[in-house]
């Protein structure tokens, strides 16, 4: 039983170290086709992906968008 417990703990640790982090500033810029700064992303509640709030370069509009990870990279979700 200790070996099984160690295997489970090891698996959880491995999964925890995988890249489950949200999109970077560059990821958001690429997905939306705009220049941004002050990007902050948190896991979306009850939905897949991350909610990202950022400021647009130039006019400093504060925008929040949900992005999901796809095979082709981060993609914005219409309607959040």
Coordinates of C-alpha atoms in Angstrom, one line a residue, residues 8-34:
X8 CA -0.4 8.6 -6.3
X9 CA 1.5 11.4 -4.5
X10 CA 4.0 11.4 -7.3
X11 CA 1.3 11.6 -10.0
X12 CA -0.3 14.5 -8.2
X13 CA 3.0 16.3 -7.9
X14 CA 3.7 15.7 -11.6
X15 CA 0.3 17.1 -12.6
X16 CA 0.8 20.1 -10.3
X17 CA 4.0 20.9 -12.1
X18 CA 2.4 20.8 -15.6
X19 CA 1.7 24.1 -17.3
X20 CA -1.8 24.9 -16.0
X21 CA -0.9 28.6 -15.8
X22 CA -3.0 31.1 -17.7
X23 CA -2.0 32.9 -20.8
X24 CA 0.9 35.3 -20.8
X25 CA 0.8 38.9 -22.0
X26 CA 2.3 37.7 -25.3
X27 CA -0.3 35.0 -25.5
X28 CA -3.2 37.5 -25.0
X29 CA -1.6 39.9 -27.6
X30 CA -1.4 37.1 -30.1
X31 CA -4.9 35.8 -29.5
X32 CA -6.5 39.3 -29.7
X33 CA -4.2 41.0 -32.2
X34 CA -3.7 44.0 -30.0

